[in-house]
Coordinates of N, CA and C and ligand atoms in Angstrom, one line a residue:
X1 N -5.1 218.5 18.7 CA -5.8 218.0 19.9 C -7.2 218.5 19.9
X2 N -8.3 217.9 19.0 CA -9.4 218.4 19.1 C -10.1 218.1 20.5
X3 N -11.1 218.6 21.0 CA -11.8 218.4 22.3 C -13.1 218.9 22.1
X4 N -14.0 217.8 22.5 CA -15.3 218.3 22.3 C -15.8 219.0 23.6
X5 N -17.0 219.8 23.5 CA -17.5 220.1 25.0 C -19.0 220.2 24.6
X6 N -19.6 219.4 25.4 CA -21.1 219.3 25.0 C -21.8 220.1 26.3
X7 N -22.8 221.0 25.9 CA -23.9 222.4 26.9 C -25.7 221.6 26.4
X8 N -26.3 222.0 27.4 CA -27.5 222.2 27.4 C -28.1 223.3 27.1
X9 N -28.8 223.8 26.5 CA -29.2 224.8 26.0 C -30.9 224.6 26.1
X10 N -31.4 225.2 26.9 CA -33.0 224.7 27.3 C -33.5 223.4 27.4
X11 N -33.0 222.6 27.5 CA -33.5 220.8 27.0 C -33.0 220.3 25.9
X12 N -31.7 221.1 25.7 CA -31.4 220.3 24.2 C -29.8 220.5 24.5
X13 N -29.3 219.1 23.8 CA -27.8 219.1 23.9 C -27.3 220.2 22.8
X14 N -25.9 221.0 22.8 CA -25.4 221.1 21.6 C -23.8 220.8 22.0
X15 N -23.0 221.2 21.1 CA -21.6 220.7 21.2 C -20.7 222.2 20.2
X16 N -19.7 222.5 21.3 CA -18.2 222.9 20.9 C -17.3 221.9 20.7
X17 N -16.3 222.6 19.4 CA -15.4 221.9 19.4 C -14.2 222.9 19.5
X18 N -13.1 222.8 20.2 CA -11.8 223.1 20.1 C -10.7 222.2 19.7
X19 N -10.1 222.9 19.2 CA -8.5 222.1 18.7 C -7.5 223.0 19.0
X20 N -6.4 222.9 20.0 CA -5.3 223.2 20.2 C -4.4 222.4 19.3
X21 N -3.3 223.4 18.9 CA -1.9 223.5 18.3 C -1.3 223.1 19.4
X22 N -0.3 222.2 19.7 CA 0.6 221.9 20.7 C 2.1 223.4 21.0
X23 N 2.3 223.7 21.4 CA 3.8 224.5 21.7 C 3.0 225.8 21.9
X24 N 4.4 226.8 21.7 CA 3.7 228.0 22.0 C 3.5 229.0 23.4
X25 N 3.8 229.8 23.9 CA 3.5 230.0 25.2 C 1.7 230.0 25.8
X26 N 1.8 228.8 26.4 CA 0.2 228.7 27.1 C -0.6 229.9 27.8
X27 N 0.7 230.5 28.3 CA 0.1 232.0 28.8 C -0.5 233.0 27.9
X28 N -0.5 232.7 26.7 CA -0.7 233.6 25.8 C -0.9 233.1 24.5
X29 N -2.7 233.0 24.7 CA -3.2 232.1 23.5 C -4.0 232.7 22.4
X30 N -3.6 232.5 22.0 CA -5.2 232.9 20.7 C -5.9 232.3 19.7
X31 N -7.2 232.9 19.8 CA -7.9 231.7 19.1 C -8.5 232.6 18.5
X32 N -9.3 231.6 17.2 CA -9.6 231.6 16.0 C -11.0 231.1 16.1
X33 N -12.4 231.6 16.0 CA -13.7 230.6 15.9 C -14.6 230.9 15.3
X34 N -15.4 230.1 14.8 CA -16.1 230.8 14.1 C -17.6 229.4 14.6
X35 N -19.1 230.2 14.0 CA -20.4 229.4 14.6 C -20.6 228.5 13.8
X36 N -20.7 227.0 13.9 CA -20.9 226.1 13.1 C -22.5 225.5 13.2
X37 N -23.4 226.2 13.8 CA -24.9 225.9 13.4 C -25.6 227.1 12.6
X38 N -26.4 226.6 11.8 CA -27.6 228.1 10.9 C -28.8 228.1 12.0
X39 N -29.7 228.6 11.2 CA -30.9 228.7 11.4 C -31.7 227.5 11.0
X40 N -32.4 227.4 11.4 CA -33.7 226.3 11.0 C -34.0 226.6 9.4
X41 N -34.2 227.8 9.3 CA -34.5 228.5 8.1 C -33.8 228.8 6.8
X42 N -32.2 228.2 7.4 CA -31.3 228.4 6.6 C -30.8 227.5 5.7
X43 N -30.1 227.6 5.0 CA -29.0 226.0 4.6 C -27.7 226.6 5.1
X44 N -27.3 227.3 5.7 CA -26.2 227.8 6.3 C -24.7 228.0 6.1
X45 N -24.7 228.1 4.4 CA -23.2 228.1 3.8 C -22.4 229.4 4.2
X46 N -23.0 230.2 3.5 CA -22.2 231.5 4.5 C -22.5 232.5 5.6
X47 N -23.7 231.7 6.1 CA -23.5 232.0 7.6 C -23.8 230.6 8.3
X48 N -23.2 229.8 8.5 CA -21.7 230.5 8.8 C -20.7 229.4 8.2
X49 N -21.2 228.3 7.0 CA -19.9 227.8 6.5 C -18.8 228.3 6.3
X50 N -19.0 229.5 6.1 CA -17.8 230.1 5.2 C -16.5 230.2 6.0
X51 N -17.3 230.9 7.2 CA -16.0 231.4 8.7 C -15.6 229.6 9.5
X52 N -16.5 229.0 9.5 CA -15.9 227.6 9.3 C -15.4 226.6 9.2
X53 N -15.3 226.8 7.6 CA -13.9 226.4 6.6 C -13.0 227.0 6.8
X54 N -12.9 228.2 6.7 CA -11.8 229.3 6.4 C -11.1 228.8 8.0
X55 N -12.2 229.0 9.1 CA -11.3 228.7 10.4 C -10.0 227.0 10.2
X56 N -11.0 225.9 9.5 CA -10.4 224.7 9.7 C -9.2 224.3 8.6
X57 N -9.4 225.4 7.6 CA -8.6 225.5 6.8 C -6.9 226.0 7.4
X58 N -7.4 227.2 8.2 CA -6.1 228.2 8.9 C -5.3 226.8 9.8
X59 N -6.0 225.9 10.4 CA -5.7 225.2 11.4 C -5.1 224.1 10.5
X60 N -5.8 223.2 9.4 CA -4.6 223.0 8.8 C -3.7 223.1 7.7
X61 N -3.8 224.3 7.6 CA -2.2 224.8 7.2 C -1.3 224.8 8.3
X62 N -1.0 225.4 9.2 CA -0.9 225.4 10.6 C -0.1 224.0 10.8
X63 N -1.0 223.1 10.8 CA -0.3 221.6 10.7 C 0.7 221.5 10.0
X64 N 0.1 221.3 8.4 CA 1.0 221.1 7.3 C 2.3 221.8 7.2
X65 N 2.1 222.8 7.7 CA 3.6 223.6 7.9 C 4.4 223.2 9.3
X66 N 4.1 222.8 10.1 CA 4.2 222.8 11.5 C 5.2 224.0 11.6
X67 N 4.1 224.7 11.8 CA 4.7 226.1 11.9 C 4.5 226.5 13.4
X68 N 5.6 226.6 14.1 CA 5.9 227.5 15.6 C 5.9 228.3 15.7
X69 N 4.5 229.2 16.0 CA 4.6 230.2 16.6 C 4.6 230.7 18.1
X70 N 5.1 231.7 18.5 CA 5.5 232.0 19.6 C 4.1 232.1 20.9
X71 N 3.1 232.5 20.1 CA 1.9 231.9 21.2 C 1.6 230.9 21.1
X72 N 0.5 230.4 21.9 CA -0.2 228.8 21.7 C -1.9 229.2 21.0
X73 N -1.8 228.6 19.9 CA -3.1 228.4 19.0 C -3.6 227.6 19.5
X74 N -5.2 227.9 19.4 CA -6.5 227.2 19.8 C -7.7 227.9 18.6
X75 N -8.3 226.7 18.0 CA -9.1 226.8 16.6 C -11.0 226.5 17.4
X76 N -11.6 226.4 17.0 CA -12.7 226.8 17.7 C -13.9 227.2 17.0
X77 N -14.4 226.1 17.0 CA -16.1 226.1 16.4 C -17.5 226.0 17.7
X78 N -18.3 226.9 17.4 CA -19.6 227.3 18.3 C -20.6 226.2 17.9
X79 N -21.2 226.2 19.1 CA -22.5 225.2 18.8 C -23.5 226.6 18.9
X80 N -25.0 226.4 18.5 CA -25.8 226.9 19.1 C -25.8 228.7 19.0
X81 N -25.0 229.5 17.7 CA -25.1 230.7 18.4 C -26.2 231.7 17.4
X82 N -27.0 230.9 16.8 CA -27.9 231.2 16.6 C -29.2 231.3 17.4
X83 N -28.8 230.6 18.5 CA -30.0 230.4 19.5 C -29.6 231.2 20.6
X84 N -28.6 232.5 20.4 CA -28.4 233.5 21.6 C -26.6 233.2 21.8
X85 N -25.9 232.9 21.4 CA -24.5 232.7 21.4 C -24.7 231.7 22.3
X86 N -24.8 231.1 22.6 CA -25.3 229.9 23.5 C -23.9 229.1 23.9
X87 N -23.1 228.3 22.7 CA -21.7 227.9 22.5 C -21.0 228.5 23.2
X88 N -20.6 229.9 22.5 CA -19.6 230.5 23.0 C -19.7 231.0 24.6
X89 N -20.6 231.5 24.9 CA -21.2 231.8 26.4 C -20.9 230.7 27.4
X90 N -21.1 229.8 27.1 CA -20.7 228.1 27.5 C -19.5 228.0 28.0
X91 N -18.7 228.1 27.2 CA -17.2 228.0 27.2 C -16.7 229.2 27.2
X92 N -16.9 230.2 27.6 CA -16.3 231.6 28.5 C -16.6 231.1 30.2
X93 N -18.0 231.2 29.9 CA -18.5 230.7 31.9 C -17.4 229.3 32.1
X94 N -16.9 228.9 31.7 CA -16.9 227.8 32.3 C -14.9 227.9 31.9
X95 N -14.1 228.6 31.7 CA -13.1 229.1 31.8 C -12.7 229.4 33.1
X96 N -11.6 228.2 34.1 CA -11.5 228.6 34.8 C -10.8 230.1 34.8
X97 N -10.8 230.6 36.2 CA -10.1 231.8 36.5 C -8.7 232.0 36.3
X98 N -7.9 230.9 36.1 CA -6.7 230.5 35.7 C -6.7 230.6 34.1
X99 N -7.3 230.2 33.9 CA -7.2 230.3 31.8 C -7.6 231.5 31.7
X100 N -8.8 232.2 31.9 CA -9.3 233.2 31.5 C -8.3 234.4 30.6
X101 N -7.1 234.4 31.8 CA -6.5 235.8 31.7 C -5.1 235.2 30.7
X102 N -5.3 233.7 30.1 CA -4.5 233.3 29.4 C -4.9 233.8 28.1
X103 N -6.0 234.1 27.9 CA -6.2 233.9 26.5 C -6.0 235.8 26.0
X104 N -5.3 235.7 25.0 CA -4.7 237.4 24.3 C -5.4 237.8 23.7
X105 N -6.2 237.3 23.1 CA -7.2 237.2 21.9 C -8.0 236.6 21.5
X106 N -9.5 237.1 21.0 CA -10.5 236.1 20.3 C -10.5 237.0 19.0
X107 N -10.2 235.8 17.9 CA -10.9 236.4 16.2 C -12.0 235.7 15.7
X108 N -13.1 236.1 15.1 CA -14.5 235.5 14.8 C -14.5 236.1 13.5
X109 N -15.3 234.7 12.8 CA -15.3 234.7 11.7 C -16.7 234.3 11.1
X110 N -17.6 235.0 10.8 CA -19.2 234.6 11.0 C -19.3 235.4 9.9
X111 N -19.4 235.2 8.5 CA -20.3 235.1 7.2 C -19.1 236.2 7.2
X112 N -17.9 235.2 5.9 CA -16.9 236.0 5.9 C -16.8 235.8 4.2
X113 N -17.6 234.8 3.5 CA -18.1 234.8 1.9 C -18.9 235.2 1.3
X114 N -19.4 236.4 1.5 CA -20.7 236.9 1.2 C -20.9 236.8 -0.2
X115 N -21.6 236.6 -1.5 CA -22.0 236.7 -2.4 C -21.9 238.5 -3.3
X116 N -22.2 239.0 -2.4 CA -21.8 240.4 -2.8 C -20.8 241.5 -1.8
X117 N -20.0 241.0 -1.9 CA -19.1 241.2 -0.7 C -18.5 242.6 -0.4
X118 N -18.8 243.2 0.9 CA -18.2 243.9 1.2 C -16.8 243.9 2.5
X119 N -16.1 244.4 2.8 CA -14.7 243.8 3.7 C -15.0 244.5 4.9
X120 N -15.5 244.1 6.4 CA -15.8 244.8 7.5 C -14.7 244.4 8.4
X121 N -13.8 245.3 9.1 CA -13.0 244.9 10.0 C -13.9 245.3 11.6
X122 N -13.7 244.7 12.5 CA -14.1 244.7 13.4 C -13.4 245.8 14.1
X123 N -14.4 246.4 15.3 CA -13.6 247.7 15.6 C -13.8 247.6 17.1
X124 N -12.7 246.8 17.7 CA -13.0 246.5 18.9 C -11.7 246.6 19.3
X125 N -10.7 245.6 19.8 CA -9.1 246.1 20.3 C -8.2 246.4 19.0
X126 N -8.0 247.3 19.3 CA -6.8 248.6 18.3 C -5.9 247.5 17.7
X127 N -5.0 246.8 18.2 CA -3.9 245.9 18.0 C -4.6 244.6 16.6
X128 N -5.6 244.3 17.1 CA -6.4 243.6 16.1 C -6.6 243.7 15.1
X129 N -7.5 245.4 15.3 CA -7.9 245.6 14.1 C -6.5 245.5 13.1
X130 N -6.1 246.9 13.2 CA -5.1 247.3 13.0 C -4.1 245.9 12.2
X131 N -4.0 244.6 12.6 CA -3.5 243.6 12.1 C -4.4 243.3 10.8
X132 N -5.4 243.5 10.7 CA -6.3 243.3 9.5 C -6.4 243.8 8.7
X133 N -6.4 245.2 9.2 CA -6.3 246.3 8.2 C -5.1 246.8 7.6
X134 N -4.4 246.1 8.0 CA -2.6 246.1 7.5 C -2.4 244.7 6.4
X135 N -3.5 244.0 6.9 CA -3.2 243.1 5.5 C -3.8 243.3 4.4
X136 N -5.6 243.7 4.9 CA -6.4 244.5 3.3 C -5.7 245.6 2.8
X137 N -4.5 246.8 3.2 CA -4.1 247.7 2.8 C -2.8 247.0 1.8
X138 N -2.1 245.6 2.8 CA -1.3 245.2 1.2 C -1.7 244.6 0.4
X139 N -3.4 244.3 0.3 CA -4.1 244.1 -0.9 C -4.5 245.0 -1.7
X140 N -4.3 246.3 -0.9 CA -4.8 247.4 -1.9 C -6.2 247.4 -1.5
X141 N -6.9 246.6 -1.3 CA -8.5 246.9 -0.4 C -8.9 247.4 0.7
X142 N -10.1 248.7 0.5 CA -10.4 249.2 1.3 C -11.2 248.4 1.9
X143 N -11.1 249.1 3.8 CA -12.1 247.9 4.6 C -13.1 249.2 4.9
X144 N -13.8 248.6 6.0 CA -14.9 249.7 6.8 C -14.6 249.2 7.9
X145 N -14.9 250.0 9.2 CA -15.3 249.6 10.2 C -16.7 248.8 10.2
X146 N -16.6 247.2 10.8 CA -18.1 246.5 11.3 C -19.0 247.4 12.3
X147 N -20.0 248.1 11.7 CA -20.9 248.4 12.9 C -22.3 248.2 13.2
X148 N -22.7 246.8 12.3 CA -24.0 246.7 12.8 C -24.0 245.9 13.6
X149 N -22.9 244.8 13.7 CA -22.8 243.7 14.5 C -22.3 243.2 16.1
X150 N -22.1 244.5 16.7 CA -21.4 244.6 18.0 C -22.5 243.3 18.9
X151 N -21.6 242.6 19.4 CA -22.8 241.9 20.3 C -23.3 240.7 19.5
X152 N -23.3 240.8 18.1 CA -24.5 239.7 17.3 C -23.6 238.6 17.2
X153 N -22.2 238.4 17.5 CA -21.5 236.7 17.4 C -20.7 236.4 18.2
X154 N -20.4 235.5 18.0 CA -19.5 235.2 19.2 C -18.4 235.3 19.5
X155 N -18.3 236.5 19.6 CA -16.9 237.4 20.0 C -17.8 238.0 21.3
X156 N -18.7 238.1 21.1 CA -19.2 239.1 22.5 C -19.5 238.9 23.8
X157 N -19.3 237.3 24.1 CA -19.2 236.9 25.5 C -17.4 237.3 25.9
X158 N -16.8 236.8 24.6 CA -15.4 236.9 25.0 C -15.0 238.8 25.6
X159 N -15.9 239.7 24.8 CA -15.4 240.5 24.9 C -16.4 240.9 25.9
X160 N -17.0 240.8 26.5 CA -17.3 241.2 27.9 C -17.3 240.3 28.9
X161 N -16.0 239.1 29.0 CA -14.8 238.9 29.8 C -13.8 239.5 29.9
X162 N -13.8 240.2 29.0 CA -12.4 241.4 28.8 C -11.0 240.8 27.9
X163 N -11.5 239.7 27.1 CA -10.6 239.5 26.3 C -10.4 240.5 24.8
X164 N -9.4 240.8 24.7 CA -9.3 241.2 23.8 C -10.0 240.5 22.5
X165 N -10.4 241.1 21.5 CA -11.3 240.1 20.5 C -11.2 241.3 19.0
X166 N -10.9 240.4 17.9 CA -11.3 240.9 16.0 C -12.2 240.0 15.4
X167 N -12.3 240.9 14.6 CA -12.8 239.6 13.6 C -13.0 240.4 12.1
X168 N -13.7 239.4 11.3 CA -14.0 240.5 10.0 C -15.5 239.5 9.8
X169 N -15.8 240.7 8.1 CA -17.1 240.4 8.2 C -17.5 240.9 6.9
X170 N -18.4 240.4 5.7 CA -18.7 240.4 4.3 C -19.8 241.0 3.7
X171 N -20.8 241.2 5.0 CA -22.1 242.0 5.2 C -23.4 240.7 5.2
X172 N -24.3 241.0 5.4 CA -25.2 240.3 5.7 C -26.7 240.8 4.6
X173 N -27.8 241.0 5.4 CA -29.3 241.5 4.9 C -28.9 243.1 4.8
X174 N -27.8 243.8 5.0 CA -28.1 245.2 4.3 C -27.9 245.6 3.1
X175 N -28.2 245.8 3.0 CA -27.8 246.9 1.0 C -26.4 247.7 1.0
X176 N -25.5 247.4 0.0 CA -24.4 248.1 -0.6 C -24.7 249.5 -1.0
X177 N -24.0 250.1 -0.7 CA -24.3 251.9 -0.9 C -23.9 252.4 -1.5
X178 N -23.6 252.9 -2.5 CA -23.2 253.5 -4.5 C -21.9 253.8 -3.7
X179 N -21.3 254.4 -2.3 CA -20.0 254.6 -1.9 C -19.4 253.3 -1.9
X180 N -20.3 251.8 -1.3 CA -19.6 251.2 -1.2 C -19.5 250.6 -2.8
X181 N -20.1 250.4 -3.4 CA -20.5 249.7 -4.7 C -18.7 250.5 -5.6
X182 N -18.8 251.8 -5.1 CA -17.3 252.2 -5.9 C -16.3 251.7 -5.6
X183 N -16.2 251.4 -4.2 CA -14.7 250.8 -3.5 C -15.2 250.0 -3.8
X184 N -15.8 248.7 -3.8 CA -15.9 247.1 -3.6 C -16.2 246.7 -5.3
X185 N -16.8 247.0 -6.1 CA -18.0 246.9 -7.0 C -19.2 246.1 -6.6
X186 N -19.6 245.8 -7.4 CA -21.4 245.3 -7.1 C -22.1 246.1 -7.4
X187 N -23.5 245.9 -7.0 CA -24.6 246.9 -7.1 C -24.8 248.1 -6.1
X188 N -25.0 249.3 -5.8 CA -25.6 249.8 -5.0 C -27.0 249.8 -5.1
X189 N -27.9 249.4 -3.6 CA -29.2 249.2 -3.2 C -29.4 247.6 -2.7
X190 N -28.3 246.6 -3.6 CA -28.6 245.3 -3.5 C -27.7 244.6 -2.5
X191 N -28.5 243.9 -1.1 CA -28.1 243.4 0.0 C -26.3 242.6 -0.2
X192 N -25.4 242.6 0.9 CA -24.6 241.9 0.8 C -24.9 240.7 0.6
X193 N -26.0 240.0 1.4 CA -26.4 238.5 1.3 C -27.7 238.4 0.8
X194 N -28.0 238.4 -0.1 CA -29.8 238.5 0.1 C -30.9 236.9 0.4
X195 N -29.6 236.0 0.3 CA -30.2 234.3 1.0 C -29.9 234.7 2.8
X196 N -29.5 235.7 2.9 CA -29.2 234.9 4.6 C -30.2 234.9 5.1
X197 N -30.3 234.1 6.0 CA -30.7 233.1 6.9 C -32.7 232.4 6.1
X198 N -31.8 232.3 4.6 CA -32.7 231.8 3.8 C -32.2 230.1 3.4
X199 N -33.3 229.3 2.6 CA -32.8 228.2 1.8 C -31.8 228.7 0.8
X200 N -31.5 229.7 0.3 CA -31.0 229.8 -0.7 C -29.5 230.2 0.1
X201 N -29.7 229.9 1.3 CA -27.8 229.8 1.6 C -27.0 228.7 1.2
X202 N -26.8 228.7 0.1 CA -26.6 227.3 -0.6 C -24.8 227.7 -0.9
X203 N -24.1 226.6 -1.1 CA -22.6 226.6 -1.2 C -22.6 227.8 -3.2
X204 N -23.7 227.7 -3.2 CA -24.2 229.1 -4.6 C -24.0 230.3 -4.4
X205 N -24.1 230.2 -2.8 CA -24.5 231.5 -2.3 C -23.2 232.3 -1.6
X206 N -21.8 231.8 -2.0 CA -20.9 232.0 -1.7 C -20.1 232.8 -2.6
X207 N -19.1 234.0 -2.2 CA -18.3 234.3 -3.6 C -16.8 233.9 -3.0
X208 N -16.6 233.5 -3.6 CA -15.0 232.8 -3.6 C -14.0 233.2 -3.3
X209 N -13.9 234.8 -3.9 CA -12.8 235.5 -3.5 C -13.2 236.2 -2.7
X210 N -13.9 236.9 -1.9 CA -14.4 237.1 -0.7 C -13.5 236.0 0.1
X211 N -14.0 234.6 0.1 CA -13.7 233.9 1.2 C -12.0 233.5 1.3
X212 N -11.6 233.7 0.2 CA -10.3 233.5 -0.1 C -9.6 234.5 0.7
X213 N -10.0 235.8 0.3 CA -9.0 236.8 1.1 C -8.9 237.1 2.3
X214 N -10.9 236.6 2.7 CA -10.6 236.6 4.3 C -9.7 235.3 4.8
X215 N -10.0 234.0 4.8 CA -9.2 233.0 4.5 C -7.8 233.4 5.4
X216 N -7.0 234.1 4.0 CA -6.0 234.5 4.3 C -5.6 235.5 4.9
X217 N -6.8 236.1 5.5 CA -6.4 237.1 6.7 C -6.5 236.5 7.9
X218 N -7.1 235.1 7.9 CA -6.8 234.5 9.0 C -5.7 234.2 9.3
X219 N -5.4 233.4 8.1 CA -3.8 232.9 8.7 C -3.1 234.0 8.8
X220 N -2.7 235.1 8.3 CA -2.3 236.6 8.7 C -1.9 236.8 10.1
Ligands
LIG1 N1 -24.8 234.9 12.8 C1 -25.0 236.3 12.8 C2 -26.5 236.7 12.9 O1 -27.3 236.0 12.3 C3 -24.4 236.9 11.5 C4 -24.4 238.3 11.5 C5 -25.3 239.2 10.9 C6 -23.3 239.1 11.9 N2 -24.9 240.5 11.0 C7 -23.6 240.5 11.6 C8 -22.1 238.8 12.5 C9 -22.8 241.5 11.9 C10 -21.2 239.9 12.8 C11 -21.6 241.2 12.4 O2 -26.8 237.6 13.6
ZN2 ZN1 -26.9 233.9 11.4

């Protein structure tokens, strides 16, 4: 059941989309979203193609399996959140007071293929993380706590509604650090992303298994 929801954003249209999974308890939903505009400056593959494939991918497998699970799924792409979370802000304010306290969970997924990839779990509700880091640990991969990003996607309207909220995350414009370069490999000194929010965010600028494993920590 996709549903569009179109916002103004200074003089200019943009558009959310959601798709609910039918069944499930309504009282207790969770969703999955990731930002589906770049920058002007960008070509915008992994930030943020990557977290919205991977999101539309989780949704249909989801289908293809018609798989029942015991909450109600809701899949969820941002307009606009490069222009200030704009999208997601949107559609928190406008949550009635009745839905609000339905929803269990928000997971965000914003540049989750990084080219030189490092594995960031979000360190926000314990229950969350904790689900993440229980699936990089039966990969044998170490994670980190995300901490440059508090606030920077759109998890952070949700989470100062008080919804519970995860996400992960592959690194961005900082440099890998000879600690991380031993756990992950790669270079140490050289950026996780060094195109972001460049032209050279090109579907090039993606590493595969990066997006793969987050991917499947979505469906997780
Ligand atoms: N779209 C985000 C931004 O440009 C991407 C990002 C950069 C990010 N650093 C982050 C997302 C850290 C989460 C955590 O700001
Ligand atoms: Zn960005």
């Amino acid at each position: 059941h996709p549903t569009p929801q179109h916002f103004t954003s200074p003089g200019r249209t943009g558009y959310n989309l959601t798709a609910d999974w039918p069944g499930g308890d309504t009282g207790q939903v969770v969703m999955a979203g990731s930002h589906l505009d770049s920058v002007t400056s960008g070509a915008g593959i992994n930030d943020n193609g990557s977290g919205s494939a991977a999101v539309l991918e989780t949704a249909l497998a989801v289908a293809r399996s018609g798989y029942q699970p015991t909450k109600h799924l809701r899949f969820a792409w941002w307009g606009a959140e490069e222009l200030g979370l704009v999208g997601a802000k949107y559609y928190v304010n406008n949550l009635s007071s009745a839905n609000r306290p339905r929803i269990s969970g928000y997971l965000n997924f914003d540049m989750i293929g990084s080219p030189h990839p490092g594995y960031f779990v979000y360190h926000d509700d314990p229950a969350i993380e904790k689900t993440f880091k229980d699936y990089y640990a039966g990969l044998g991969i170490p994670t980190e706590i995300e901490t440059e990003g508090d606030g920077r996607s759109d998890h952070a309207p949700f989470k100062n509604a008080g919804v519970p909220v995860g996400g992960l995350f592959s690194g961005a414009d900082y440099t890998k650090t000879s600690a991380q370069a031993a756990k992950w490999g790669g270079t140490a000194g050289q950026a996780f992303d060094r195109c972001y929010h460049s032209s050279c965010d090109t579907t090039a600028n993606i590493n595969d298994t990066a997006l793969d494993r987050n991917s499947d920590a979505i469906a997780y």
